[in-house]
PDB file of C-alpha atoms in Angstrom:
ATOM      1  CA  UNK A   1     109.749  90.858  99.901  1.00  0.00           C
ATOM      2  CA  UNK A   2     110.302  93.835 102.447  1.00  0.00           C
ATOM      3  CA  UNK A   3     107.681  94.478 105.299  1.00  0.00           C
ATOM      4  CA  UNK A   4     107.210  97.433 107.307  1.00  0.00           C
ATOM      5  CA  UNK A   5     105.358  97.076 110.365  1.00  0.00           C
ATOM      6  CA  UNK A   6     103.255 100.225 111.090  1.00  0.00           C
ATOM      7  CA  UNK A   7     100.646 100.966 114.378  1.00  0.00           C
ATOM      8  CA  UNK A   8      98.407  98.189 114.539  1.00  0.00           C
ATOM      9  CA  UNK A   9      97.821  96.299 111.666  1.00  0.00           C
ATOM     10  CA  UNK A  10      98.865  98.829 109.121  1.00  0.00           C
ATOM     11  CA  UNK A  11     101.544  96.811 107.043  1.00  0.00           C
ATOM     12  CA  UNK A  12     103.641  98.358 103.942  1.00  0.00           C
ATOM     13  CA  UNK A  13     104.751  95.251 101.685  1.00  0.00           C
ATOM     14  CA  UNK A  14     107.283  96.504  99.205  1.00  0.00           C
ATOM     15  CA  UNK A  15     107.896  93.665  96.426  1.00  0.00           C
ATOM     16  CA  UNK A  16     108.687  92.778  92.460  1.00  0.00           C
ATOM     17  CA  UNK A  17     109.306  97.121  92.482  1.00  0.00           C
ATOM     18  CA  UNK A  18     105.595  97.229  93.754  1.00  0.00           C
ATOM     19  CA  UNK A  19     104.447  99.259  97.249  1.00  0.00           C
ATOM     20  CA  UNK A  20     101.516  97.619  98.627  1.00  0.00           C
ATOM     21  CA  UNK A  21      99.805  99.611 102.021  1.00  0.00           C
ATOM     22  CA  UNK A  22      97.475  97.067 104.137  1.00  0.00           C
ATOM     23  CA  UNK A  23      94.739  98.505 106.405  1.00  0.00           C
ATOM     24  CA  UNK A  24      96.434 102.673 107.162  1.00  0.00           C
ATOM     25  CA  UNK A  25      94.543 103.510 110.282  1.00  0.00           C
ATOM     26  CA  UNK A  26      94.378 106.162 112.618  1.00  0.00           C
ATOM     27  CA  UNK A  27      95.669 104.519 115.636  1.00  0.00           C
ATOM     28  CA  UNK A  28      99.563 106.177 116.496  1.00  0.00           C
ATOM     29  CA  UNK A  29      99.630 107.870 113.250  1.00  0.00           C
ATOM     30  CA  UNK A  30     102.310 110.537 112.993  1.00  0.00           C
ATOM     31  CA  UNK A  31     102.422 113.146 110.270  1.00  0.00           C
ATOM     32  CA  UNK A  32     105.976 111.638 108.421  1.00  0.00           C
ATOM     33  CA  UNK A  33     104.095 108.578 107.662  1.00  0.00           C
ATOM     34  CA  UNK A  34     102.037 110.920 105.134  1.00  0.00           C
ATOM     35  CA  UNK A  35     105.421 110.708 102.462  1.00  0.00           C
ATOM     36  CA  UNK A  36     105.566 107.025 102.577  1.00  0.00           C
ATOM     37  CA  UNK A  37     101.717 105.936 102.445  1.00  0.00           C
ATOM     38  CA  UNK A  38     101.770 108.726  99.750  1.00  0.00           C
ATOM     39  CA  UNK A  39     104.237 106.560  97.528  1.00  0.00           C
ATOM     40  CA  UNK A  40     102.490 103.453  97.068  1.00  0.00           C
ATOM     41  CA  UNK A  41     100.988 101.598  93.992  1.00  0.00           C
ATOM     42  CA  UNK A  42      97.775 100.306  96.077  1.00  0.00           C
ATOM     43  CA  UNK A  43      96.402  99.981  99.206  1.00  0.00           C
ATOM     44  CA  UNK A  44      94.071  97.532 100.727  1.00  0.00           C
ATOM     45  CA  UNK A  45      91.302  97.857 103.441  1.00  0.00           C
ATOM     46  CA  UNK A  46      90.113  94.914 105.088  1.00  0.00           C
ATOM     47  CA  UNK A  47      86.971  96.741 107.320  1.00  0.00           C
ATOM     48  CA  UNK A  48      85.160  99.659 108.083  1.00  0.00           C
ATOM     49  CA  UNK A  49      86.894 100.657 111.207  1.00  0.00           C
ATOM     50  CA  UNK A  50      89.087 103.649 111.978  1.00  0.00           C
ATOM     51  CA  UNK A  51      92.098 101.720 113.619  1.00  0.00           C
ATOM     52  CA  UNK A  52      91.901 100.283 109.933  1.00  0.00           C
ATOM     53  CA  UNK A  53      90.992 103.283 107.045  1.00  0.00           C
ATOM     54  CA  UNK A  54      92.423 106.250 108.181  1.00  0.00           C
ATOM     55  CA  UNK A  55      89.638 108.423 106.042  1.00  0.00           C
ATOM     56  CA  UNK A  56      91.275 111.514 106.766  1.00  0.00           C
ATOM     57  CA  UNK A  57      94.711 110.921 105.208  1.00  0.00           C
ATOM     58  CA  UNK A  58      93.227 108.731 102.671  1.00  0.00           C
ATOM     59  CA  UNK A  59      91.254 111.649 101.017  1.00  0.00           C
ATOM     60  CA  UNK A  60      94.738 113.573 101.065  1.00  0.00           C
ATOM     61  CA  UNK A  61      96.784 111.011  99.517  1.00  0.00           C
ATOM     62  CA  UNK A  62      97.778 110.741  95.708  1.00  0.00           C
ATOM     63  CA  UNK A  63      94.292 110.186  93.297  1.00  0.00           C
ATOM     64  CA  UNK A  64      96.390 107.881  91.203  1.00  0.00           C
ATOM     65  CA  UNK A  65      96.861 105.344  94.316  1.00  0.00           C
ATOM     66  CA  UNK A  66      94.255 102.567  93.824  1.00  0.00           C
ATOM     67  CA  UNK A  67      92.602 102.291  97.257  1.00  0.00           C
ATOM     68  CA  UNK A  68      90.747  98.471  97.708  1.00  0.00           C
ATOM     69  CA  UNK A  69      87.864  96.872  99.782  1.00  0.00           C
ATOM     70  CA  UNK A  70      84.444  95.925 100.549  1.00  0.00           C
ATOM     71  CA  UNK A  71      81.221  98.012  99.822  1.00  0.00           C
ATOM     72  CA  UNK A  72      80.424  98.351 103.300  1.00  0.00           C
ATOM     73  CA  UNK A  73      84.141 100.288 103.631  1.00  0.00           C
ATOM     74  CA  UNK A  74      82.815 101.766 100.340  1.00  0.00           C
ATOM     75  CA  UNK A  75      79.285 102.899 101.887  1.00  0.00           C
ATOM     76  CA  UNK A  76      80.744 104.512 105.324  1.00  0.00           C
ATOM     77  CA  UNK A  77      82.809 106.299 103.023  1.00  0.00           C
ATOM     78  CA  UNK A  78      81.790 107.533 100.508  1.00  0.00           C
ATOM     79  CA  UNK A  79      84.338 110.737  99.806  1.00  0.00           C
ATOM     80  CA  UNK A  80      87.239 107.983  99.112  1.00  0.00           C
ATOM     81  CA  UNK A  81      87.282 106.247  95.255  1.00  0.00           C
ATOM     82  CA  UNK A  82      87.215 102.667  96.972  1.00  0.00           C
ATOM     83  CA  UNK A  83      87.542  99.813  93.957  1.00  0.00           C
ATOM     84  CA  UNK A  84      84.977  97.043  95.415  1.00  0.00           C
ATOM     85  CA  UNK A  85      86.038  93.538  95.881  1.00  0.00           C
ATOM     86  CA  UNK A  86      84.791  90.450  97.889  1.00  0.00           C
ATOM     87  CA  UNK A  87      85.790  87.662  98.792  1.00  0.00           C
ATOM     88  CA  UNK A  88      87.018  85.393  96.376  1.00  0.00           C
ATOM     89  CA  UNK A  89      88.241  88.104  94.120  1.00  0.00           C
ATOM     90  CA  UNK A  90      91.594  87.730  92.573  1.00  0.00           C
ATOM     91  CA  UNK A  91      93.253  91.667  91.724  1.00  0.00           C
ATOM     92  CA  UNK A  92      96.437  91.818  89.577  1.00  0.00           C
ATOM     93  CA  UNK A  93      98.735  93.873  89.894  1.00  0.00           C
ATOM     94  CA  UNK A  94     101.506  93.413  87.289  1.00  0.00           C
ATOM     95  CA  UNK A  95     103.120  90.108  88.284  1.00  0.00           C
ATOM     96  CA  UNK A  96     101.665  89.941  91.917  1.00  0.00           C
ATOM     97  CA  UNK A  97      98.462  88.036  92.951  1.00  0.00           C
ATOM     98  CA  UNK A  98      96.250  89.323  94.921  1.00  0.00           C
ATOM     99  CA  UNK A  99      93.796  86.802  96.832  1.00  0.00           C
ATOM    100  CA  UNK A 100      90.740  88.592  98.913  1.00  0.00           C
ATOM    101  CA  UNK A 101      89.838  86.057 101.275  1.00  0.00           C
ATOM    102  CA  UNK A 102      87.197  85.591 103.953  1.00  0.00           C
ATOM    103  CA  UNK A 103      87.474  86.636 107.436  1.00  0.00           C
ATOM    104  CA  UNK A 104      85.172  86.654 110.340  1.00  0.00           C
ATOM    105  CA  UNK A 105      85.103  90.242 113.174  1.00  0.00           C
ATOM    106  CA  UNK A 106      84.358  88.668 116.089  1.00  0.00           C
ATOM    107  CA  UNK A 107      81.366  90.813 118.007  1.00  0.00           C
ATOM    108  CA  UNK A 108      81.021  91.855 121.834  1.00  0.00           C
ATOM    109  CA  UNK A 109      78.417  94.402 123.203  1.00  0.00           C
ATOM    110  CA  UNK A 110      81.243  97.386 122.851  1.00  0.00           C
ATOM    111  CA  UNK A 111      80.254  97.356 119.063  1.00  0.00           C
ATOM    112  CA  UNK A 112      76.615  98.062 119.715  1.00  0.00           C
ATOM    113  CA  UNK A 113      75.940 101.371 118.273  1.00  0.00           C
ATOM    114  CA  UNK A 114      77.029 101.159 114.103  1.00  0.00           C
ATOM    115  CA  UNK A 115      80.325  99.782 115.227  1.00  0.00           C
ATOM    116  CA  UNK A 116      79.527  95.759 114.166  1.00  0.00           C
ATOM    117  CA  UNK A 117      81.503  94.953 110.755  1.00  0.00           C
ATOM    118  CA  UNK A 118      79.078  92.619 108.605  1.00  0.00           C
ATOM    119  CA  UNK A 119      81.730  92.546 105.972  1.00  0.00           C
ATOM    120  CA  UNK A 120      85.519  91.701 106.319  1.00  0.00           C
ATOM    121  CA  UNK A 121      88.298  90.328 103.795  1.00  0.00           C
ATOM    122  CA  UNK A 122      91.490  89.422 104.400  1.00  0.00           C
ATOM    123  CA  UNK A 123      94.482  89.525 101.876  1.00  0.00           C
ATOM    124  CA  UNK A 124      96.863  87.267 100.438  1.00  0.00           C
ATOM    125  CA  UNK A 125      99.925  88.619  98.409  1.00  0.00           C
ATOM    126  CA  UNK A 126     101.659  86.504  96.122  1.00  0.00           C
ATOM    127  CA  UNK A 127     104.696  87.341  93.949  1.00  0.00           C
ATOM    128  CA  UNK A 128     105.453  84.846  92.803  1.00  0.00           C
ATOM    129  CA  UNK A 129     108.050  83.693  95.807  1.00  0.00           C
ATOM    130  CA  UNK A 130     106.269  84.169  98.997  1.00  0.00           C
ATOM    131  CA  UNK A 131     102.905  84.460 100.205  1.00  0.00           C
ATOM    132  CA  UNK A 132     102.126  86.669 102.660  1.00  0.00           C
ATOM    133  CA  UNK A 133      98.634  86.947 104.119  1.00  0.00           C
ATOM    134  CA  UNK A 134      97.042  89.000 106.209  1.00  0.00           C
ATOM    135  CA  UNK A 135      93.962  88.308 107.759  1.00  0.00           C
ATOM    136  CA  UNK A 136      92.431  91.412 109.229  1.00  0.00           C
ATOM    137  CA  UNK A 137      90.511  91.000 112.568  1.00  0.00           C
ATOM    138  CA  UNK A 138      89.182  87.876 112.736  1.00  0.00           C
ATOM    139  CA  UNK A 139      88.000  85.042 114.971  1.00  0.00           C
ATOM    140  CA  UNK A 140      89.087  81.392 113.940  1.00  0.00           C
ATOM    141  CA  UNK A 141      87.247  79.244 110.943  1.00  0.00           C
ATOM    142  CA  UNK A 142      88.095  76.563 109.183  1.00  0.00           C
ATOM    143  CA  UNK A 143      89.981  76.926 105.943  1.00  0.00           C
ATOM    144  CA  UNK A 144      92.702  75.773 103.141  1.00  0.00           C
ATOM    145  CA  UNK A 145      94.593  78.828 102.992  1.00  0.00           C
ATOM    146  CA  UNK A 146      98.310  78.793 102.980  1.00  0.00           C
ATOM    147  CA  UNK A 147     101.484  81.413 103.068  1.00  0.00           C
ATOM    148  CA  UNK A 148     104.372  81.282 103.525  1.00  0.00           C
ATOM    149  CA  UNK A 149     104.276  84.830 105.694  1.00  0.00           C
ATOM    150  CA  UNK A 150     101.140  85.488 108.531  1.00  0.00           C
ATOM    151  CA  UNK A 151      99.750  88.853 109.596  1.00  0.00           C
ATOM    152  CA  UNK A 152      97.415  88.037 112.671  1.00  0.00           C
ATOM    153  CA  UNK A 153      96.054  89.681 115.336  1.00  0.00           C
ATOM    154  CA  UNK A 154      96.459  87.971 118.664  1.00  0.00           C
ATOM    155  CA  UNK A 155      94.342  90.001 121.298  1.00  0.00           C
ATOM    156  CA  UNK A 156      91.566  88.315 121.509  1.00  0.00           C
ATOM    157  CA  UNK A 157      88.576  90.122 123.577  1.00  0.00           C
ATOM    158  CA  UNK A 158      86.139  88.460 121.856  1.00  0.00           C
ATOM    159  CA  UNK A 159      87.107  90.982 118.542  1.00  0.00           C
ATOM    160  CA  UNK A 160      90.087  88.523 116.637  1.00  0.00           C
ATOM    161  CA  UNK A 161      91.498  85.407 117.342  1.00  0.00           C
ATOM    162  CA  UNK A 162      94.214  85.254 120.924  1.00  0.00           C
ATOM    163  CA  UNK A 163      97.290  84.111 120.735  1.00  0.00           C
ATOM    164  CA  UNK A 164      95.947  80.225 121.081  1.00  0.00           C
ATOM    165  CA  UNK A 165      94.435  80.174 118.112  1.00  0.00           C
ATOM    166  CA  UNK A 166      96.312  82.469 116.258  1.00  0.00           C
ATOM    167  CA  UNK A 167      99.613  79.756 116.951  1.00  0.00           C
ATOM    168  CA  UNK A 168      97.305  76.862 115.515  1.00  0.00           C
ATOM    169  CA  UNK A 169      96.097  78.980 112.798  1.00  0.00           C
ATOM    170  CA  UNK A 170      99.725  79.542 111.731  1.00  0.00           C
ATOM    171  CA  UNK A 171     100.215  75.564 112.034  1.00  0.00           C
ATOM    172  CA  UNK A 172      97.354  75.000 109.428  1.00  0.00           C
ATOM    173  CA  UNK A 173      97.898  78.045 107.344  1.00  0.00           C
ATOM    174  CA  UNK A 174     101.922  76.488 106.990  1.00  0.00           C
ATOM    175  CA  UNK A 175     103.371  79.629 107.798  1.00  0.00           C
ATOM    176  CA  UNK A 176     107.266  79.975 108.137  1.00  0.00           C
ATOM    177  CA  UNK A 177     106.870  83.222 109.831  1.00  0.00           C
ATOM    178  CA  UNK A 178     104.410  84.770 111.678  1.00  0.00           C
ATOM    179  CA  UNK A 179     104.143  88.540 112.565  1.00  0.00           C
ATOM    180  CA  UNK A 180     101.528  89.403 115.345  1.00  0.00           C
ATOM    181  CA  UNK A 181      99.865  92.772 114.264  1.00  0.00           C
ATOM    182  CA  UNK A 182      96.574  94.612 116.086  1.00  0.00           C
ATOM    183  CA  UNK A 183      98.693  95.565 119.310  1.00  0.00           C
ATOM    184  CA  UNK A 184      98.381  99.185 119.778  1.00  0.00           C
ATOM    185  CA  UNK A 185      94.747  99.618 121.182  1.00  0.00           C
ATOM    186  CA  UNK A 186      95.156 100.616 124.979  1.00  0.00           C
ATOM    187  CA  UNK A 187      91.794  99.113 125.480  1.00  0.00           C
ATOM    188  CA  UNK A 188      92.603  95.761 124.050  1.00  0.00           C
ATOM    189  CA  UNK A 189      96.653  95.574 125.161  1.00  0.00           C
ATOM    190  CA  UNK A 190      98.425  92.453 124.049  1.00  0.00           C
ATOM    191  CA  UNK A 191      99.632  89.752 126.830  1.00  0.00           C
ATOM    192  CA  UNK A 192     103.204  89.059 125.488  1.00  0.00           C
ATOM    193  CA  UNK A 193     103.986  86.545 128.368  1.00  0.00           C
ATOM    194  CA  UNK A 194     100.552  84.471 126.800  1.00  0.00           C
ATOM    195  CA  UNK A 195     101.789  85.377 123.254  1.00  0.00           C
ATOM    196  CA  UNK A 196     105.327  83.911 123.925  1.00  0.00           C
ATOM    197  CA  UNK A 197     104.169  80.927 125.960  1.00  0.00           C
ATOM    198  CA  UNK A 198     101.757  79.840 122.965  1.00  0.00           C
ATOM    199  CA  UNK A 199     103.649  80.410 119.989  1.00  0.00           C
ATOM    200  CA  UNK A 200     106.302  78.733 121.553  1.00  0.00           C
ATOM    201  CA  UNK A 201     104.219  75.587 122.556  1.00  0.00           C
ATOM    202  CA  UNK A 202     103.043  74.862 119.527  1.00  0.00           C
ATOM    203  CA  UNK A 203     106.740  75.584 118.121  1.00  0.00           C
ATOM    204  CA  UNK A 204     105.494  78.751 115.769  1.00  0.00           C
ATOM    205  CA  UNK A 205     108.322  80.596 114.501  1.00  0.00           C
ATOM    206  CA  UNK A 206     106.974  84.240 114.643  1.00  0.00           C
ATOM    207  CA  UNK A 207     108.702  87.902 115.251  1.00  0.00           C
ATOM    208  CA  UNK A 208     107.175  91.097 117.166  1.00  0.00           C
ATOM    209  CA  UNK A 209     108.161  93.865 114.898  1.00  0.00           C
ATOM    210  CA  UNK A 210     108.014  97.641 116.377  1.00  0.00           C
ATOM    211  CA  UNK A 211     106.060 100.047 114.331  1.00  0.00           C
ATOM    212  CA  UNK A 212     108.371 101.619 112.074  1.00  0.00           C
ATOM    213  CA  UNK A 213     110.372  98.338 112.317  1.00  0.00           C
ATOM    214  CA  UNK A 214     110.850  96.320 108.737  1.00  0.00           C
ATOM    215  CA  UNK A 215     111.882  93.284 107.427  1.00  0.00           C
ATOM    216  CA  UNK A 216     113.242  91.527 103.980  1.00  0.00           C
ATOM    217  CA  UNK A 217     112.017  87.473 103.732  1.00  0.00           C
ATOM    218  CA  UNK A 218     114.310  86.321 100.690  1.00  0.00           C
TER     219      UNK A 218
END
């Protein structure tokens, strides 16, 4: 399984000769990235916001790419062919699993206004070797989920989970490696000195890629 880390939690998981695009937003996009998000097999959207469904390059790309996620992604937008799916829906695509899973935005007052998300799935990829989940913005809650490989955001803010729970979430969701992801918001900027001390304290193996950066789990 090969993972490309793109701006904030946009992830490209290449596996089993499948391309699989999580969450293409519009934070730091740059024009080249229009070639690679062009070649995939599927993408997935875990929420309605921008920094998550870029709408604009999404309406460009190939008609034959299969674009996932919830009706409310589905309602705010309405030019893209969105396949629905909630949680608890299993998608297949050849010999890879995919799990849609639940997930829970956290709210603060900055949301007011048509910004709140009411509906948010995360994703879990399995091929068969490695599971690799990633669980959109989200606040902590209890679960049974496990992977191998975690895709969490760590900024807290009241909007996902900080780097304390994110570090216990990767204890309970078994992960070998964990990737932070939802970094590239100047309004919400990541403490790496609190990320480090955490993940380290509660002896989490995890590894800050740079966007563009990627990297093969065997």
């Amino acid at each position: 399984m090969k993972i490309t880390k793109f701006p904030q939690s946009c992830l490209l998981v290449e596996t089993k000769g499948k391309k699989i695009l999580i969450d293409p937003g519009t934070l730091k996009y740059k024009e080249e990235y229009f070639e690679i998000w062009n070649k995939v097999d599927i993408i997935l959207i875990t929420h309605k916001h921008p920094d998550h469904c870029n709408t604009e390059v999404l309406e460009k790309l190939n008609e034959d790419i299969r674009i996932y996620s919830t009706k409310e992604v589905f309602e705010a937008n309405k030019t893209l062919n969105i396949n629905i799916v909630k949680e608890n829906d299993v998608t297949q695509l050849d010999n890879i699993k995919i799990e849609v899973v639940h997930a829970i935005h956290g709210y603060q007052p900055l949301l007011k206004g048509g910004k709140e998300v009411y509906e948010n799935v995360g994703y879990i990829i399995d091929d068969g070797e490695n599971r690799l989940y990633a669980t959109s913005d989200t606040i902590c809650f209890k679960n049974e989920y496990k992977a191998d490989i975690l895709c969490i955001p760590v900024t807290g803010h009241g909007l996902t989970m900080s780097a304390f729970e994110a570090a216990l979430y990767a204890k309970e969701v078994g992960a070998v490696l964990t990737i932070p992801i939802h970094m590239d918001n100047p309004a919400f900027p990541p403490d790496f000195k609190f990320i480090e001390e955490m993940f380290n304290k509660y002896e989490v193996e995890y590894e800050i890629l740079e966007n563009d950066e990627t990297i093969e789990i065997e």
